[in-house]
Tab-separated table of C-alpha atoms in Angstrom:
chain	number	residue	atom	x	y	z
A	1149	UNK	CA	-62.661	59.530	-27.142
A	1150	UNK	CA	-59.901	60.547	-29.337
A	1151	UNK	CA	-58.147	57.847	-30.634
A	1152	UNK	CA	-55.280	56.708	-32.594
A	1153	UNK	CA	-54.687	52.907	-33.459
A	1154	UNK	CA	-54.963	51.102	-30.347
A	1155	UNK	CA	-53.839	54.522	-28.327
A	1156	UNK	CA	-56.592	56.511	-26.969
A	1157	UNK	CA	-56.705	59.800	-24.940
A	1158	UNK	CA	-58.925	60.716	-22.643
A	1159	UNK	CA	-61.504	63.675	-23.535
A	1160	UNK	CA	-61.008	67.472	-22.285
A	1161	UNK	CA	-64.601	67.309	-21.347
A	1162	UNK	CA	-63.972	63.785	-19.020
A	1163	UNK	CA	-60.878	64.915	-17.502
A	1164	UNK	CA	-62.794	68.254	-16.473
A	1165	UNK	CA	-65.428	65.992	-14.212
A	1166	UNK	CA	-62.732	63.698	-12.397
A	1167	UNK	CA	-61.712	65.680	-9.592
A	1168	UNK	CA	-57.976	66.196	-8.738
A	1169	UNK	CA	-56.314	64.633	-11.434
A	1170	UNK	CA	-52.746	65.402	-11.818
A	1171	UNK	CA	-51.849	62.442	-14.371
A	1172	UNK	CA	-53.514	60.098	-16.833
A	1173	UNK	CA	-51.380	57.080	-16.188
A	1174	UNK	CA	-53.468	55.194	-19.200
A	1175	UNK	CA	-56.676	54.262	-20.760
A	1176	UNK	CA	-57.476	50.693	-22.503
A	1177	UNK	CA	-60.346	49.655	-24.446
A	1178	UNK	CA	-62.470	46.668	-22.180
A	1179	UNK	CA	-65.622	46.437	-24.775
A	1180	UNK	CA	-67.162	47.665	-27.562
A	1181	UNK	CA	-70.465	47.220	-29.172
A	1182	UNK	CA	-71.783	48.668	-32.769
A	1183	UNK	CA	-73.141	51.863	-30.704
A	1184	UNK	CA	-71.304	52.164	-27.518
A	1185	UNK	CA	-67.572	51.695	-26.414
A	1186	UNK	CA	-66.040	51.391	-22.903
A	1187	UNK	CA	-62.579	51.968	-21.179
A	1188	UNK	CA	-60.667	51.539	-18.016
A	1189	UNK	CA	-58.704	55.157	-16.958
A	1190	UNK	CA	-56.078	54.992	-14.479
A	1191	UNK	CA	-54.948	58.373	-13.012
A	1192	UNK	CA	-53.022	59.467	-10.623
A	1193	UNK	CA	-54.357	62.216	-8.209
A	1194	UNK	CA	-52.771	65.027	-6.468
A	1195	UNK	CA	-51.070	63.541	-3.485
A	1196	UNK	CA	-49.784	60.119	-5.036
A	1197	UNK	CA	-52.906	57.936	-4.406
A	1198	UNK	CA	-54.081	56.357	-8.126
A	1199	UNK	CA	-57.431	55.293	-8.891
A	1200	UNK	CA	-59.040	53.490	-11.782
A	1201	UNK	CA	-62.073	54.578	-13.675
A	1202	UNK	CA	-64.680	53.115	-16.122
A	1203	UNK	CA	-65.966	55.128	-18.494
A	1204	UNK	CA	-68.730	55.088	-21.191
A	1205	UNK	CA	-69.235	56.598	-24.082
A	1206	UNK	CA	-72.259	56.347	-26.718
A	1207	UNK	CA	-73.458	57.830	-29.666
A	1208	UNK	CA	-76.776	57.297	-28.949
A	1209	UNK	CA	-78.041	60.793	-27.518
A	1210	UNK	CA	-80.325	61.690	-24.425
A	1211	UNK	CA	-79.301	57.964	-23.154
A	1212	UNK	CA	-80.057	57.446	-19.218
A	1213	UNK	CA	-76.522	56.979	-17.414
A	1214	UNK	CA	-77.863	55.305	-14.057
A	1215	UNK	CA	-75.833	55.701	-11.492
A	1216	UNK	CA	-72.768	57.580	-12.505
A	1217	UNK	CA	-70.319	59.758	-10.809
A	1218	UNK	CA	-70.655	62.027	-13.703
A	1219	UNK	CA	-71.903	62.243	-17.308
A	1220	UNK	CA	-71.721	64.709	-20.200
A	1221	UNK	CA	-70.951	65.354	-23.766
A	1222	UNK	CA	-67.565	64.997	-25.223
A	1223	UNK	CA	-65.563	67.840	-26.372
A	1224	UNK	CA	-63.416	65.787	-28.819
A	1225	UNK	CA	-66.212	64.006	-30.920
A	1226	UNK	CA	-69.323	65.702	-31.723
A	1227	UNK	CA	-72.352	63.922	-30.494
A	1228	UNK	CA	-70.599	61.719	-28.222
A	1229	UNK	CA	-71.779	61.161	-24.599
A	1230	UNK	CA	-70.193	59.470	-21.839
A	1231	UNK	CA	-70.721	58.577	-18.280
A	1232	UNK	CA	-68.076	57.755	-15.951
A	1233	UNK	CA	-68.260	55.121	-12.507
A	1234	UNK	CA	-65.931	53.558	-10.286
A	1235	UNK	CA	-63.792	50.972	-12.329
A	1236	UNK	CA	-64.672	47.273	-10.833
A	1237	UNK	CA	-63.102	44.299	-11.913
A	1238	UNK	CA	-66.157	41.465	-13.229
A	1239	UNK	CA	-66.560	38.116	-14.054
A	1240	UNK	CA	-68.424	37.756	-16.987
A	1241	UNK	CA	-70.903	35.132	-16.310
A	1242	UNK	CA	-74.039	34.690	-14.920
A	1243	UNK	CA	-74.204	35.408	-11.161
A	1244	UNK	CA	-75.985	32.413	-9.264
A	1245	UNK	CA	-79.559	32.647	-9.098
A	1246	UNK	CA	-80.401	33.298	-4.938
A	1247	UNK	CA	-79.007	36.253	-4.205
A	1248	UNK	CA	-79.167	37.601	-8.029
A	1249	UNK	CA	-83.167	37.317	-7.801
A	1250	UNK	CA	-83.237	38.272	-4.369
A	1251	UNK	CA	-81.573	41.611	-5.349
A	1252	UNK	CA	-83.690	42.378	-8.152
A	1253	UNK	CA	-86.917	41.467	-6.656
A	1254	UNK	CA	-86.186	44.231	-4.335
A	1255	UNK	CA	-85.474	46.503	-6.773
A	1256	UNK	CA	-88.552	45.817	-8.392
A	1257	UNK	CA	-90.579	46.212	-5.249
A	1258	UNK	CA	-89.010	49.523	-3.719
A	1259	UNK	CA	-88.755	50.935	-7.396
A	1260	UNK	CA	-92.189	52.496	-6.966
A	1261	UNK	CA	-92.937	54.605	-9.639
A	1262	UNK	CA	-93.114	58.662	-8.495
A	1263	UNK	CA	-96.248	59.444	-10.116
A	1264	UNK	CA	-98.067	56.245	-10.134
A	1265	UNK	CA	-98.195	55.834	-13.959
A	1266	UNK	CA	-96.340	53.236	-16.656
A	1267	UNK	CA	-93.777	54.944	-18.493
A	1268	UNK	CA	-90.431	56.921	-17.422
A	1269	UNK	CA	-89.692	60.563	-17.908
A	1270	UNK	CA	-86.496	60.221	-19.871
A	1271	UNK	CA	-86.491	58.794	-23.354
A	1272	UNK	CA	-84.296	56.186	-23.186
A	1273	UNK	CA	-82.329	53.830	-25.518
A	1274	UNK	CA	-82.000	49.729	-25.695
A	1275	UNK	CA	-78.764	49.435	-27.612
A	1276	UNK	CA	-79.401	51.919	-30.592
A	1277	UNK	CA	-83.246	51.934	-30.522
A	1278	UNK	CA	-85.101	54.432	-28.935
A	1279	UNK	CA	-87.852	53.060	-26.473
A	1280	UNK	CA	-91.454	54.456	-26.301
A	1281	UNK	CA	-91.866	55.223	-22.740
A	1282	UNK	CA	-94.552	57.816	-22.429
A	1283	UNK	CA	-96.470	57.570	-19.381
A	1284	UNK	CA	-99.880	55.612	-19.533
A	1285	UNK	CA	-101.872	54.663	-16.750
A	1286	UNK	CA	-102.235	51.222	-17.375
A	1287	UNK	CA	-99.627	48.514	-17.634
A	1288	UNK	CA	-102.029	47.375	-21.257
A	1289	UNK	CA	-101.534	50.501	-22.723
A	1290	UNK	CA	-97.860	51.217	-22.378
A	1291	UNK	CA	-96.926	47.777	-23.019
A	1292	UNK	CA	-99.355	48.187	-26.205
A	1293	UNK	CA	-97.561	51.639	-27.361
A	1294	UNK	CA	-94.203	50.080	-26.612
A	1295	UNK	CA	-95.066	46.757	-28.719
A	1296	UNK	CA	-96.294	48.787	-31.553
A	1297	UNK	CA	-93.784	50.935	-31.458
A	1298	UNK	CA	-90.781	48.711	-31.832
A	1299	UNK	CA	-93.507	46.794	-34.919
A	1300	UNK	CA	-93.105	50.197	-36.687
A	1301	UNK	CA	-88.909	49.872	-36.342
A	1302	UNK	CA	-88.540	46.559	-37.323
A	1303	UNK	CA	-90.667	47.119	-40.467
A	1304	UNK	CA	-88.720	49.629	-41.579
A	1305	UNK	CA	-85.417	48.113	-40.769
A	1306	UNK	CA	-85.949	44.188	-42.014
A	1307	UNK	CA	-89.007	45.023	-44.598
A	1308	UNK	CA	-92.491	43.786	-44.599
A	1309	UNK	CA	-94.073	40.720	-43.317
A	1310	UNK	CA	-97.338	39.329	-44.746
A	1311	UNK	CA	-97.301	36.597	-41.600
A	1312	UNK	CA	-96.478	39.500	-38.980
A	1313	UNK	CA	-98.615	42.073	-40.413
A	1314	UNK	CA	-101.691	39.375	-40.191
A	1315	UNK	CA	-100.708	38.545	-36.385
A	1316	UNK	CA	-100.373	42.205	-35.484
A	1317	UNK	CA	-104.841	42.933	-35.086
A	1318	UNK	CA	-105.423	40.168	-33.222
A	1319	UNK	CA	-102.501	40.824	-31.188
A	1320	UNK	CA	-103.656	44.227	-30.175
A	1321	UNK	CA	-107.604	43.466	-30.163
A	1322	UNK	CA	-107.911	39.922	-28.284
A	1323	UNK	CA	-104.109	38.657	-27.079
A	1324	UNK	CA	-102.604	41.553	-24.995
A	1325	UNK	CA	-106.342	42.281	-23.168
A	1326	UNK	CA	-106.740	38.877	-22.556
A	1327	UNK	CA	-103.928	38.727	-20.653
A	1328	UNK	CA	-102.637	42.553	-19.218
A	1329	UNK	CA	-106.083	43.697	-18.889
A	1330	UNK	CA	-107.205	41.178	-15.698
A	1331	UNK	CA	-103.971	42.271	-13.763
A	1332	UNK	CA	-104.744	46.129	-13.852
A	1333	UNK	CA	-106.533	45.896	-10.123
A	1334	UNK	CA	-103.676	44.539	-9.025
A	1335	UNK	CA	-100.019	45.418	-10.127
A	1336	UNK	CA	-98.484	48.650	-9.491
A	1337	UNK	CA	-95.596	50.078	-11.515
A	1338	UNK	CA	-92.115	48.584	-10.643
A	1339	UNK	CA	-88.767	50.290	-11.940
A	1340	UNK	CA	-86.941	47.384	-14.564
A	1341	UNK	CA	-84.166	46.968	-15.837
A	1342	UNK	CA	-85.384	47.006	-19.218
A	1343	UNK	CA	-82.815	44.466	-21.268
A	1344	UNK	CA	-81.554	42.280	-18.382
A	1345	UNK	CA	-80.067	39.656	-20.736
A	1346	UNK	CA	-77.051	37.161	-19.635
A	1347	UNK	CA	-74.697	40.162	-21.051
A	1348	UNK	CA	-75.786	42.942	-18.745
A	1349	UNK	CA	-75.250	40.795	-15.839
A	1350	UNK	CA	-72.035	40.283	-13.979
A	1351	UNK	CA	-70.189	39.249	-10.852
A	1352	UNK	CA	-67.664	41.544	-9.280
A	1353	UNK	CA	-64.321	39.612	-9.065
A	1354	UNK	CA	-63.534	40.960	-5.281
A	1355	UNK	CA	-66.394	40.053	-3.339
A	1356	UNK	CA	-68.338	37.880	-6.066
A	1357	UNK	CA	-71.762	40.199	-5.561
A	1358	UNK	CA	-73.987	40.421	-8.671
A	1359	UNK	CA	-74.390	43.288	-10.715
A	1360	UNK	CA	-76.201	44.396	-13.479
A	1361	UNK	CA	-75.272	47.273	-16.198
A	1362	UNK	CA	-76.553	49.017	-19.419
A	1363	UNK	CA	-79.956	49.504	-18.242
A	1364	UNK	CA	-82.781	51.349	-20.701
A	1365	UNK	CA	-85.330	51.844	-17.175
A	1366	UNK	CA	-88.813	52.635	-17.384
A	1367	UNK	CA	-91.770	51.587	-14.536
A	1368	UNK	CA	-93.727	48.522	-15.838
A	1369	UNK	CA	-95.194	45.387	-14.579
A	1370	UNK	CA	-91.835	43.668	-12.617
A	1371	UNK	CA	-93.249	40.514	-14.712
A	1372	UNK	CA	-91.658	42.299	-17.783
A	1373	UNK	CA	-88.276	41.619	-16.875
A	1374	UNK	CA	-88.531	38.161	-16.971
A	1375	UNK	CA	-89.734	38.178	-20.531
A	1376	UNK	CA	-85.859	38.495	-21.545
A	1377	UNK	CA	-85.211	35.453	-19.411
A	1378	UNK	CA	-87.430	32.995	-21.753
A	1379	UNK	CA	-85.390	32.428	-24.763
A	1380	UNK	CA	-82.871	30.152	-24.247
A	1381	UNK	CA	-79.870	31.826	-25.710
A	1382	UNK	CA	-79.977	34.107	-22.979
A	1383	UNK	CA	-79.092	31.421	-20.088
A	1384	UNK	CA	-81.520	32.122	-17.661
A	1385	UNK	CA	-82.567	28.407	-16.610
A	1386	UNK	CA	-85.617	27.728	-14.673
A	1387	UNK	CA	-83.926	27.869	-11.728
A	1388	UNK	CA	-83.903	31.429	-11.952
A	1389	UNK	CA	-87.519	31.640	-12.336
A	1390	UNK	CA	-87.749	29.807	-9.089
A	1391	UNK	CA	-85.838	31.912	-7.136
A	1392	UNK	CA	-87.052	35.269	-8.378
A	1393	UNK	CA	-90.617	34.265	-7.558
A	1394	UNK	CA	-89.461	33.052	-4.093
A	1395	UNK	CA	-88.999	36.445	-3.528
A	1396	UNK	CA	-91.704	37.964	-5.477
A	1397	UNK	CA	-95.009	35.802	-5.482
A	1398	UNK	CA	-96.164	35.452	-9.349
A	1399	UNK	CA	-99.231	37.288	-10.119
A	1400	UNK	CA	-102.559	36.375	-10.451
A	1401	UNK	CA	-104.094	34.896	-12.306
A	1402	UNK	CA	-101.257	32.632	-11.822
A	1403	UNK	CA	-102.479	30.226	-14.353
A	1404	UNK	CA	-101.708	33.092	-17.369
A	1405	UNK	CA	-98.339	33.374	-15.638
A	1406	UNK	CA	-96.700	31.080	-19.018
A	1407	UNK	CA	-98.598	33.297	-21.589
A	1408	UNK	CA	-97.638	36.570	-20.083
A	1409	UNK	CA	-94.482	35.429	-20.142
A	1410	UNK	CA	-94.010	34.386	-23.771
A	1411	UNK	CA	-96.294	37.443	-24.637
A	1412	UNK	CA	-93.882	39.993	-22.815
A	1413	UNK	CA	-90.563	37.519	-24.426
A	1414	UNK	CA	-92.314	38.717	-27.906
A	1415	UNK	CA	-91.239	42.167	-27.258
A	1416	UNK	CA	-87.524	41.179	-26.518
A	1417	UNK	CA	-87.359	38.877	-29.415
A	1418	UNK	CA	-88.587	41.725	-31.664
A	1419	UNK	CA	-86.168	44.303	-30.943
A	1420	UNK	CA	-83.664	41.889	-31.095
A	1421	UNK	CA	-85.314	41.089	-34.786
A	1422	UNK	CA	-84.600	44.851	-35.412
A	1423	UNK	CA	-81.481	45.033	-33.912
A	1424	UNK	CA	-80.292	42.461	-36.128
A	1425	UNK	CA	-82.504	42.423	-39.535
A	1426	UNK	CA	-80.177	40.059	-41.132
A	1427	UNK	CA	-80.598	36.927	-38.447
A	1428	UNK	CA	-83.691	35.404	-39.495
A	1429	UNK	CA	-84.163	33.566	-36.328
A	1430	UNK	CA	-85.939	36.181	-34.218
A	1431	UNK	CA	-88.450	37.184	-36.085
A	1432	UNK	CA	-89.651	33.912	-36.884
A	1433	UNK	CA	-89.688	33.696	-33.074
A	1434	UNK	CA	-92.131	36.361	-32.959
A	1435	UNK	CA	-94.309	35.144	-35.564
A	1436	UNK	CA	-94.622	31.868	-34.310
A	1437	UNK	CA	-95.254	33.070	-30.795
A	1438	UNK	CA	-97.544	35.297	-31.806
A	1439	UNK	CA	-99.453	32.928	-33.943
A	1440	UNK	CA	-99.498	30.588	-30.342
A	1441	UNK	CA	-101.351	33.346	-28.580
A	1442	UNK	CA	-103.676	34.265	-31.056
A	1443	UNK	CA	-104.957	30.614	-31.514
A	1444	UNK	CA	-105.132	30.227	-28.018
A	1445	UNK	CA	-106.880	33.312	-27.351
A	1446	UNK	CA	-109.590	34.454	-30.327
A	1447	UNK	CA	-112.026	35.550	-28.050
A	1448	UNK	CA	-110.063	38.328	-25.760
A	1449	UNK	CA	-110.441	39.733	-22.973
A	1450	UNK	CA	-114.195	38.344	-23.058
A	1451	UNK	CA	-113.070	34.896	-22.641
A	1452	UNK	CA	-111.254	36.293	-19.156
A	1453	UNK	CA	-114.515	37.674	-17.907
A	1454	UNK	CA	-116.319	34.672	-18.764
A	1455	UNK	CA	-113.877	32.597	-16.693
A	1456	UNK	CA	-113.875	35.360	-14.010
């Protein structure tokens, strides 16, 4: 969006996709992040009646707009993209855990994914960071590919790591078998969120129903989602837990149910370590997490069968 101080106007290419505007009555800045911005637009259209609009607009390219009325390209800033929704008013906390979980367990069981596989067919992006989400056909391997991937990122963007770079074999070769590998029988691909973290969730001030926003989708295990639930900063008590698995039974083996979790939080934590080089903190997450796992688990998938 054109801009000029705290004055914006509205693109050629935006205005073109609202239908029947006659008047752009304003547009106001509601958040910004280092790679996306967002606005209210209130127009009026031909006939008197005025409506309000939020609109998005990123620099990221190819990003996945769920949902919108319409998306495109700006005309006004090269390599800008923005989608455009109804504009709702939200409270910016945490909605309460019942009908929250309830909502997203259903997502995550009528999400079925179209061809059966792990993966989505649209590259999409979490914040600036492109997600590896070619298709596999088991939850191990895309999970694997998607781990490794974001490993290659935040090695170039924080520098090397004699600790992580130690972790990483054993990580591939006896943790994420041990505990992906028994569930392949048994879980079918789920659409996610993909970063459902206290900030992407909201309560709409007019009839207090959640929602949820800024989504970077793919199919995966529905377990997944929780992973960004585990660290603490992110708000999401135990209580949460509870009620999502009222509504979605955990899955078995239930007694790996802790482990998967903190193994699926290690892939949150590290693209938030490459998100944000400079903070320490989340990389030492991984690493210790990691080293957890691997001491718990030297023998793999072997020690599963063993068991089984």
């Amino acid at each position: 969006m054109a801009e000029s101080g705290k004055q914006f106007a509205v693109d050629d290419n935006v205005l073109e996709k609202i239908a029947d505007v006659e008047l752009v009555l304003g547009m106001a800045s509601v958040a910004n992040s280092a790679w996306a911005r967002a606005f209210r637009i209130d127009a009026q259209l031909h006939g008197g009646r005025v409506e309000s609009y939020f609109l998005k607009d990123t620099m990221a390219a190819n990003q996945l707009c769920a949902e919108a009325n319409c998306l495109g390209s700006c005309r006004s800033v090269p390599d800008t993209h923005f989608y455009l929704t109804e504009f709702k008013n939200l409270l910016l906390y945490l909605p309460k855990p019942y009908l929250f979980c309830e909502r997203l367990a259903e997502l995550h069981k009528n999400g079925v994914s179209l061809n059966g596989k792990f993966g989505f067919h649209v590259t999409t992006y979490n914040g600036e960071l492109l997600q590896e989400n070619s298709f596999t056909d088991t939850r191990e391997e895309f999970f694997a590919n998607g781990l490794r991937h974001m490993l290659e990122l935040n090695m170039e963007r924080a520098g090397p790591s004699k600790q992580l770079e130690a972790l990483v074999p054993q990580m591939f070769d006896k943790v994420i078998p041990r505990l992906l590998r028994p569930l392949e029988s048994s879980i079918k691909p789920s659409l996610v969120h993909g970063d459902l973290w206290c900030g992407n969730a909201a309560v709409i001030a007019d009839n207090g129903v959640p929602i949820v926003f800024d989504p970077c989708c793919f199919w995966a295990h529905n377990e997944y989602e929780l992973g960004n639930w585990r660290p603490k900063r992110n708000l999401f008590t135990e209580e949460y837990f509870t009620a999502y698995h009222s509504h979605y039974p955990k899955a078995a083996p239930e007694e790996d149910y802790d482990d998967r979790n903190a193994l699926y939080a290690i892939r949150f934590n590290l693209h938030a370590a490459t998100l944000f080089p400079k903070i320490p903190d989340f990389r030492e997450s991984v690493i210790s997490e990691m080293g957890r796992l691997v001491a718990k688990f030297p023998d793999g998938y072997s020690a599963a069968i063993n068991l089984g």
